[in-house]
PDB file of C-alpha atoms in Angstrom:
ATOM      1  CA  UNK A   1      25.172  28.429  13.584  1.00  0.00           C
ATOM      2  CA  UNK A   2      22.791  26.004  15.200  1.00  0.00           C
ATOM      3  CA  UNK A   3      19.841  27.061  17.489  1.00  0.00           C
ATOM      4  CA  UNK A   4      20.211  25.977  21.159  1.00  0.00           C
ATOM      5  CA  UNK A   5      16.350  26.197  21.426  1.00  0.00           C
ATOM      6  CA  UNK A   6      14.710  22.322  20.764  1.00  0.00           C
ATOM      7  CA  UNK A   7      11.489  22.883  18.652  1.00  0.00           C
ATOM      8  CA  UNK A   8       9.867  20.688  21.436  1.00  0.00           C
ATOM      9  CA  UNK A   9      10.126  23.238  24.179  1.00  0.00           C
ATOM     10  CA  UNK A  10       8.653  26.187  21.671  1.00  0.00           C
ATOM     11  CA  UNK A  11       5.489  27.888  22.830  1.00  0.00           C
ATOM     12  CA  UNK A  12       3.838  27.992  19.591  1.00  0.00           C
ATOM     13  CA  UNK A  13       2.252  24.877  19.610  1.00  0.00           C
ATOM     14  CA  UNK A  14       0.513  25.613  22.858  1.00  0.00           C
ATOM     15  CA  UNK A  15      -0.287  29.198  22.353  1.00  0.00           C
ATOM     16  CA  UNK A  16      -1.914  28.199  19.017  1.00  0.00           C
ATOM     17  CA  UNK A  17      -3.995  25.420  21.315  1.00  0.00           C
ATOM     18  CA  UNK A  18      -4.645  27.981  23.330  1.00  0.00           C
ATOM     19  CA  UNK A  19      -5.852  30.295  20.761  1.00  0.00           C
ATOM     20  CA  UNK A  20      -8.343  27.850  19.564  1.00  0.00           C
ATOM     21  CA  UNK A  21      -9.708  26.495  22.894  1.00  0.00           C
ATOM     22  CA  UNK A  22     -10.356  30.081  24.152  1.00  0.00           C
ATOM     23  CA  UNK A  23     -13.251  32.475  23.958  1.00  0.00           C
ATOM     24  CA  UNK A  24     -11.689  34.219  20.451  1.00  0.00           C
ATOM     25  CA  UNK A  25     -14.021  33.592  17.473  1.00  0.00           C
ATOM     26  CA  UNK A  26     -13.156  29.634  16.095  1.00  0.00           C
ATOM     27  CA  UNK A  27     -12.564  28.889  19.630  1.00  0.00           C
ATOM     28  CA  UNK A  28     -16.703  28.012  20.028  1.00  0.00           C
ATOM     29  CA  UNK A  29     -16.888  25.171  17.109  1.00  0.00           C
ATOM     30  CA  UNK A  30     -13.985  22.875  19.107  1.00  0.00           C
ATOM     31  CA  UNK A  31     -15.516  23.376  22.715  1.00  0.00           C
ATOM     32  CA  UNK A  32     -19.005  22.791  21.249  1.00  0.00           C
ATOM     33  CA  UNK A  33     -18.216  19.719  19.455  1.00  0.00           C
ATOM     34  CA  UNK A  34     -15.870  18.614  22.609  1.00  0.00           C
ATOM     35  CA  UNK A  35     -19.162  19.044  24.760  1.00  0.00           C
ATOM     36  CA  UNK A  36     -21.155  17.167  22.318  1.00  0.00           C
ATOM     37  CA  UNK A  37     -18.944  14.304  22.832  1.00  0.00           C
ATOM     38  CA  UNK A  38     -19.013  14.098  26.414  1.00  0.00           C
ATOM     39  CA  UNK A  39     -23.148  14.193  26.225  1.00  0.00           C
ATOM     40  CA  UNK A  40     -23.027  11.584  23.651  1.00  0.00           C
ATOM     41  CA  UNK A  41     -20.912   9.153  26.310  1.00  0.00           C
ATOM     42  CA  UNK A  42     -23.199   9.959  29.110  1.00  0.00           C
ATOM     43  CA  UNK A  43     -26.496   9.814  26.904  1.00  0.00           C
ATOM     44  CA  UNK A  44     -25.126   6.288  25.189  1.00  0.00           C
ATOM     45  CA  UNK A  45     -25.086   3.915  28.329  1.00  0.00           C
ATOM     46  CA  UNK A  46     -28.851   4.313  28.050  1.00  0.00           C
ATOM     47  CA  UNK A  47     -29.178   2.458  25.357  1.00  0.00           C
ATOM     48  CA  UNK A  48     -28.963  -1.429  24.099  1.00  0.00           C
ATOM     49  CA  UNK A  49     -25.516  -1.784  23.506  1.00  0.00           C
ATOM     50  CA  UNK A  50     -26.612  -3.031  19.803  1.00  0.00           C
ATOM     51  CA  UNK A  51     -28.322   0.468  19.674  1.00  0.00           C
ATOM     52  CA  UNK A  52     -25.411   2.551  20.872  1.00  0.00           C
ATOM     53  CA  UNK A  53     -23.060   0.851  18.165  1.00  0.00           C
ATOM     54  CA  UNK A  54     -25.368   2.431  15.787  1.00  0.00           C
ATOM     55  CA  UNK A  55     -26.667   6.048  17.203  1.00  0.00           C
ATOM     56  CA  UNK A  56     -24.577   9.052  18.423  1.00  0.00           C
ATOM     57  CA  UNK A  57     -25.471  12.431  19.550  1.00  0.00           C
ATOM     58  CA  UNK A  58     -25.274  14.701  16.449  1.00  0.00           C
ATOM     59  CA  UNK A  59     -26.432  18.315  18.199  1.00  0.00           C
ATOM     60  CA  UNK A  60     -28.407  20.187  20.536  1.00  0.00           C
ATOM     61  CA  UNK A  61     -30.591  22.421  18.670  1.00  0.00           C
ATOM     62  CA  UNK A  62     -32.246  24.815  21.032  1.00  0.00           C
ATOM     63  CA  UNK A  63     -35.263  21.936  22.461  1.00  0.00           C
ATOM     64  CA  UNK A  64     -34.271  19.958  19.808  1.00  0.00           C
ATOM     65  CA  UNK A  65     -31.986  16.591  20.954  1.00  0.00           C
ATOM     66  CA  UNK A  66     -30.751  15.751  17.379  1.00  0.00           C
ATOM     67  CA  UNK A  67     -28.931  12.025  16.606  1.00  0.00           C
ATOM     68  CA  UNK A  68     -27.839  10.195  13.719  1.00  0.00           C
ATOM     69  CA  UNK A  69     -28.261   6.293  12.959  1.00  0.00           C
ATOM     70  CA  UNK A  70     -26.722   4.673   9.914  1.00  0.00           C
ATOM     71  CA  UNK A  71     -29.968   2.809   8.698  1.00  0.00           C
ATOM     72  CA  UNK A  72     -33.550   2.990   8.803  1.00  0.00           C
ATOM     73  CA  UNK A  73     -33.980   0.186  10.951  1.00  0.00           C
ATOM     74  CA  UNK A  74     -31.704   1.797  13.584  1.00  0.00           C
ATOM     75  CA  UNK A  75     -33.341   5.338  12.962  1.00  0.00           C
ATOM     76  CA  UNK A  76     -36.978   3.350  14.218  1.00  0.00           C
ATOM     77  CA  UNK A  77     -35.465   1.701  17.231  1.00  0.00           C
ATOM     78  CA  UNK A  78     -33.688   4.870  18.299  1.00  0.00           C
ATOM     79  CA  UNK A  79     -37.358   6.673  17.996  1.00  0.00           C
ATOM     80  CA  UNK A  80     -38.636   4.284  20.710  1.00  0.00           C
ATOM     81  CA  UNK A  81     -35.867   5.440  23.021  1.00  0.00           C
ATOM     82  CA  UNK A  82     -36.819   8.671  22.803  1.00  0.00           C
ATOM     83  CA  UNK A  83     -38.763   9.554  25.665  1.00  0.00           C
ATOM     84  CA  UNK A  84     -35.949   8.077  28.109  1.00  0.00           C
ATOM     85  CA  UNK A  85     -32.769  10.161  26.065  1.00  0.00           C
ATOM     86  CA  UNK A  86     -35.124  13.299  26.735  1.00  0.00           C
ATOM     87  CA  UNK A  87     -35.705  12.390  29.904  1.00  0.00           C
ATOM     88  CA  UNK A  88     -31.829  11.857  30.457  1.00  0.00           C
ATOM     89  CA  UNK A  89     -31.058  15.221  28.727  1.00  0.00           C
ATOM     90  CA  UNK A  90     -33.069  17.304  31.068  1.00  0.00           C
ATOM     91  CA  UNK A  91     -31.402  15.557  34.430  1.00  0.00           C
ATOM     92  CA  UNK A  92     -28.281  16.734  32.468  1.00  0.00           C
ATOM     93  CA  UNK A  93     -29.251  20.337  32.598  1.00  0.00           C
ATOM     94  CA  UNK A  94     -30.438  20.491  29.262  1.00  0.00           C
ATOM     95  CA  UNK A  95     -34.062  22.157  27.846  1.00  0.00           C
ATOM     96  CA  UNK A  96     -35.018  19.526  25.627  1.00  0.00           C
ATOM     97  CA  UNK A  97     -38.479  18.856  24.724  1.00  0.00           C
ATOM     98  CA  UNK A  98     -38.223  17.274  21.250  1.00  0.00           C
ATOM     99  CA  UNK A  99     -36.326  14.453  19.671  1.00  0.00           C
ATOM    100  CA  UNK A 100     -35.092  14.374  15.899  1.00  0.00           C
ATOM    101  CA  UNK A 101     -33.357  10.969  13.909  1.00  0.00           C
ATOM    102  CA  UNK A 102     -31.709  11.469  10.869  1.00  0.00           C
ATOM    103  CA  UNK A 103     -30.209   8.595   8.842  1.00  0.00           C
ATOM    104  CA  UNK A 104     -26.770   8.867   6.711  1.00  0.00           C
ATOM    105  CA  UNK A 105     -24.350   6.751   5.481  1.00  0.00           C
ATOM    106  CA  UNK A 106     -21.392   6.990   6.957  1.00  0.00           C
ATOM    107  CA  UNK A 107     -21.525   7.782  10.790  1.00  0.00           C
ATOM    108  CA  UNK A 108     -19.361  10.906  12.255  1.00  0.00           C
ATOM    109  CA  UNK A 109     -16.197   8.943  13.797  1.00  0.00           C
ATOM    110  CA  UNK A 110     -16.429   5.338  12.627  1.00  0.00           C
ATOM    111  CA  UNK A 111     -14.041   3.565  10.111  1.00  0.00           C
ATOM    112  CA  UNK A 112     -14.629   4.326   6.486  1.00  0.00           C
ATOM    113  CA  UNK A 113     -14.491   1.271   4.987  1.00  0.00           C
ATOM    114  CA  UNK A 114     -12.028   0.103   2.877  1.00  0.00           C
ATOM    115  CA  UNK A 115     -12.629  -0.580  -0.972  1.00  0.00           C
ATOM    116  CA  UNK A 116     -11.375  -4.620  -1.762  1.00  0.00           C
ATOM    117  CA  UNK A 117      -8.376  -4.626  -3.725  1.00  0.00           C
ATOM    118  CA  UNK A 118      -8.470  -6.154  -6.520  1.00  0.00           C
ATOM    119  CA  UNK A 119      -5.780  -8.002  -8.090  1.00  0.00           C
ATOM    120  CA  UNK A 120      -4.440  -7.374 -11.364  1.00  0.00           C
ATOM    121  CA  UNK A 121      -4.917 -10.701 -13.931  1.00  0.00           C
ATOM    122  CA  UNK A 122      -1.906 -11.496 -15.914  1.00  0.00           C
ATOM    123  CA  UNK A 123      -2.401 -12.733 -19.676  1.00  0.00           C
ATOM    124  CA  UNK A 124      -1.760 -16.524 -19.036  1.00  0.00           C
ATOM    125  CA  UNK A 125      -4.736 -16.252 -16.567  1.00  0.00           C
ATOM    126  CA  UNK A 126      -6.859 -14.677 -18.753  1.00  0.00           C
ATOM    127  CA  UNK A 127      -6.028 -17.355 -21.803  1.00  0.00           C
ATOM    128  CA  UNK A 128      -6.563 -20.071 -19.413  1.00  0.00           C
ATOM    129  CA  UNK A 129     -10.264 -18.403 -18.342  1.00  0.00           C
ATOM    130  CA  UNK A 130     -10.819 -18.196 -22.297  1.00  0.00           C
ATOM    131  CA  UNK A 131      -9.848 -21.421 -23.187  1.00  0.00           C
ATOM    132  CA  UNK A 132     -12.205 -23.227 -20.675  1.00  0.00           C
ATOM    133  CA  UNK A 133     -14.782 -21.062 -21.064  1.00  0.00           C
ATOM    134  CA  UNK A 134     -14.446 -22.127 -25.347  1.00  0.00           C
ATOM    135  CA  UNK A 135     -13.989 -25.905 -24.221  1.00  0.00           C
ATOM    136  CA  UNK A 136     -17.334 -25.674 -22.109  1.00  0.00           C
ATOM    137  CA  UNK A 137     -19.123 -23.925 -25.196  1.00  0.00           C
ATOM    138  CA  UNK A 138     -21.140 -26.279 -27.383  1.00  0.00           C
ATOM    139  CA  UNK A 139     -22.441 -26.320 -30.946  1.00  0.00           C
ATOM    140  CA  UNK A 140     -25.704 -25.437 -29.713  1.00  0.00           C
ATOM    141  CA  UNK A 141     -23.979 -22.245 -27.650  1.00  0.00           C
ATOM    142  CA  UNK A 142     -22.131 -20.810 -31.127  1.00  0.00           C
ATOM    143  CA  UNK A 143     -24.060 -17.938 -32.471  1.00  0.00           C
ATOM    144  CA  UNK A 144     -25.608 -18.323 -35.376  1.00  0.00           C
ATOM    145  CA  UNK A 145     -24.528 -17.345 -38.593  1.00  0.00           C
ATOM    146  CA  UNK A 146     -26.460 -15.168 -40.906  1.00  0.00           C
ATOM    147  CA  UNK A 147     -26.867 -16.630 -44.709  1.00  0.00           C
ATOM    148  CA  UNK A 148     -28.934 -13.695 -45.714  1.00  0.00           C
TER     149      UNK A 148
END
């Protein structure tokens, strides 16, 4: 027998959203990190727009406004903005009185970047890479035999 019921229409989907979004413990991490990005794209207009391709709000650590840059040059441009993205904070609401930078690598939400593929080499290439690296080789370039 079939079920008449679509699995589209189920309310497990939702009530597990639900579940997550609400106050219930696990619930606090998504809203958190949902309100972090939505201070992070009213705190970025602030800056250069070569700046805010580089910088995004990382936390809010009691009077701490934390960010993260992916380079050091980035990390000592951001520190110059730092008295305006305070000042910007607190018109938000917030209790900010200090400013932190850290650097990493790889910035929360951008594109890893993709390793280049290499291609495997096939025998006949590799013959024909030998052969004119032996026809460009010299008398001078053959190592020298030991008589000893």
């Amino acid at each position: 027998m079939s079920d008449s019921r679509s699995r589209s229409s189920s309310p497990v989907p939702r009530a597990a959203l639900d579940a997550l979004l609400g106050d219930a413990a696990g619930g606090n991490p998504i809203r958190r990190a949902m309100w972090l990005d939505e201070l992070d794209r009213r705190l970025s207009p602030l800056l250069p727009p070569s700046l805010a391709a580089h910088a995004r709000l990382a936390n809010i650590d009691g009077d701490r406004l934390v960010y993260l840059v992916d380079s050091p040059i980035w990390h000592a441009r951001l520190r110059l903005a730092s008295n305006e993205l305070i000042d910007a904070a607190r018109s938000l609401g917030l209790d900010v009185t200090r400013f932190v930078v850290r650097t990493t690598r790889q910035m929360p939400g951008a594109q890893a970047q993709p390793e280049p593929a290499t291609l495997p080499v096939s025998a006949t290439a590799r013959a024909a890479v030998r052969d004119a690296l032996a026809s460009l080789r010299g008398p001078e370039d053959e190592p020298a035999k030991d008589d000893s």
